[in-house]
């Protein structure tokens, strides 16, 4: 597992108060991890802070699963 | 007495009237306060006047109806305060006119400042408040938002709108320990009410149970309450401070 993936998962665990074992690649924040819509906004804020990124609102809306978050952040960091 | 030592506050429209009284009360309660004025000059002048009466605070110029200026005001406030625990959206204007004669621009200007300004400043403050899991948002409404008033279609609509905004925000943010309430002043002796014709003032006073106009400090007291731990369980409410006029 890449460093980015680990950091993303740690943020999700902290932010949503879920068990690490429940945070799977295909976990959907709302459907699987019990997040509400404000939680998802805060998650993106936490990602922005952790990785020093700006994630525009229209991009943020697409980040619905753990996998998408990791891919998006990896892409942004490499771009 | 209410002690706000260690708390920080941003008060919009703090150079005169009710806002000035709010700034004084917050500083006296121990909070670190930044206030805004519509221009850098008015803010600076007020800051000097505050300092002369022993009120140490920091004034910034900025038109809150402009999202960019609102963001800048909040950014500078955060530099100075490091966090914003208490936001008092007080900046407001009137453009009174009978509806028949009211121009669309009188409507727009009042909406842009009284309602748009609250949107802009709150939007800029909300991320740091969410992160801090703490916030006390206090919006200044008006009795006329509930009663209506001839010549104030625009103003009363903006103040009524503020109630809907605040109740919705209270619901969105409650889970994050951020409260949002409205204080609805009645007729308070300020430059704004000074403009009213004498006859209208007399009529108004006759409608006030306590038989007098309110003072800035009457409203500041309500702000202190809502900003303090005494009001931790109060959100989405409208606190009427009007001497009993309905």
PDB file of N, CA and C in Angstrom, chain A residues 15 36 38-39 41-42 45 48-49 57, chain B residues 123 126-128 130-131 133 172-173 176:
ATOM      1  N   UNK A  15     -11.473  10.997  10.962  1.00  0.00           N
ATOM      2  CA  UNK A  15     -12.565  11.939  10.681  1.00  0.00           C
ATOM      3  C   UNK A  15     -13.941  11.298  10.893  1.00  0.00           C
ATOM      4  N   UNK A  36     -22.233  11.639   6.744  1.00  0.00           N
ATOM      5  CA  UNK A  36     -23.293  12.490   6.173  1.00  0.00           C
ATOM      6  C   UNK A  36     -22.638  13.474   5.217  1.00  0.00           C
ATOM      7  N   UNK A  38     -22.091  16.619   5.291  1.00  0.00           N
ATOM      8  CA  UNK A  38     -21.108  17.551   5.869  1.00  0.00           C
ATOM      9  C   UNK A  38     -19.800  16.826   6.205  1.00  0.00           C
ATOM     10  N   UNK A  39     -19.915  15.538   6.608  1.00  0.00           N
ATOM     11  CA  UNK A  39     -18.697  14.748   6.844  1.00  0.00           C
ATOM     12  C   UNK A  39     -17.845  14.685   5.578  1.00  0.00           C
ATOM     13  N   UNK A  41     -17.679  16.820   3.156  1.00  0.00           N
ATOM     14  CA  UNK A  41     -17.025  18.119   2.941  1.00  0.00           C
ATOM     15  C   UNK A  41     -15.807  18.236   3.851  1.00  0.00           C
ATOM     16  N   UNK A  42     -15.981  17.815   5.088  1.00  0.00           N
ATOM     17  CA  UNK A  42     -14.872  17.903   6.047  1.00  0.00           C
ATOM     18  C   UNK A  42     -13.728  16.952   5.692  1.00  0.00           C
ATOM     19  N   UNK A  45     -11.736  18.629   3.152  1.00  0.00           N
ATOM     20  CA  UNK A  45     -10.930  19.671   3.816  1.00  0.00           C
ATOM     21  C   UNK A  45      -9.693  19.062   4.477  1.00  0.00           C
ATOM     22  N   UNK A  48      -7.178  18.119   1.865  1.00  0.00           N
ATOM     23  CA  UNK A  48      -6.505  19.328   1.377  1.00  0.00           C
ATOM     24  C   UNK A  48      -5.381  19.744   2.328  1.00  0.00           C
ATOM     25  N   UNK A  49      -5.704  19.674   3.608  1.00  0.00           N
ATOM     26  CA  UNK A  49      -4.729  20.097   4.607  1.00  0.00           C
ATOM     27  C   UNK A  49      -3.544  19.142   4.660  1.00  0.00           C
ATOM     28  N   UNK A  57     -14.595  22.396  -5.669  1.00  0.00           N
ATOM     29  CA  UNK A  57     -15.866  21.787  -5.275  1.00  0.00           C
ATOM     30  C   UNK A  57     -16.367  20.756  -6.273  1.00  0.00           C
TER      31      UNK A  57
ATOM     32  N   UNK B 123     -19.507  32.418   5.235  1.00  0.00           N
ATOM     33  CA  UNK B 123     -18.873  31.441   4.340  1.00  0.00           C
ATOM     34  C   UNK B 123     -17.363  31.423   4.565  1.00  0.00           C
ATOM     35  N   UNK B 126     -16.504  29.761   8.073  1.00  0.00           N
ATOM     36  CA  UNK B 126     -17.047  28.468   8.463  1.00  0.00           C
ATOM     37  C   UNK B 126     -16.019  27.334   8.457  1.00  0.00           C
ATOM     38  N   UNK B 127     -15.071  27.359   7.520  1.00  0.00           N
ATOM     39  CA  UNK B 127     -14.093  26.263   7.487  1.00  0.00           C
ATOM     40  C   UNK B 127     -13.276  26.194   8.774  1.00  0.00           C
ATOM     41  N   UNK B 128     -12.674  27.319   9.186  1.00  0.00           N
ATOM     42  CA  UNK B 128     -11.930  27.266  10.457  1.00  0.00           C
ATOM     43  C   UNK B 128     -12.818  26.877  11.643  1.00  0.00           C
ATOM     44  N   UNK B 130     -15.437  24.856  11.539  1.00  0.00           N
ATOM     45  CA  UNK B 130     -15.670  23.413  11.430  1.00  0.00           C
ATOM     46  C   UNK B 130     -14.467  22.642  11.959  1.00  0.00           C
ATOM     47  N   UNK B 131     -13.290  23.093  11.571  1.00  0.00           N
ATOM     48  CA  UNK B 131     -12.076  22.416  12.022  1.00  0.00           C
ATOM     49  C   UNK B 131     -11.939  22.492  13.531  1.00  0.00           C
ATOM     50  N   UNK B 133     -14.295  22.677  15.591  1.00  0.00           N
ATOM     51  CA  UNK B 133     -15.459  22.080  16.261  1.00  0.00           C
ATOM     52  C   UNK B 133     -16.034  23.034  17.303  1.00  0.00           C
ATOM     53  N   UNK B 172     -27.581  22.702   9.980  1.00  0.00           N
ATOM     54  CA  UNK B 172     -26.442  22.121   9.269  1.00  0.00           C
ATOM     55  C   UNK B 172     -25.239  21.931  10.183  1.00  0.00           C
ATOM     56  N   UNK B 173     -25.057  22.851  11.104  1.00  0.00           N
ATOM     57  CA  UNK B 173     -23.795  22.896  11.850  1.00  0.00           C
ATOM     58  C   UNK B 173     -23.896  22.433  13.291  1.00  0.00           C
ATOM     59  N   UNK B 176     -21.639  19.933  14.781  1.00  0.00           N
ATOM     60  CA  UNK B 176     -20.223  20.306  14.904  1.00  0.00           C
ATOM     61  C   UNK B 176     -20.005  21.322  16.026  1.00  0.00           C
TER      62      UNK B 176
END
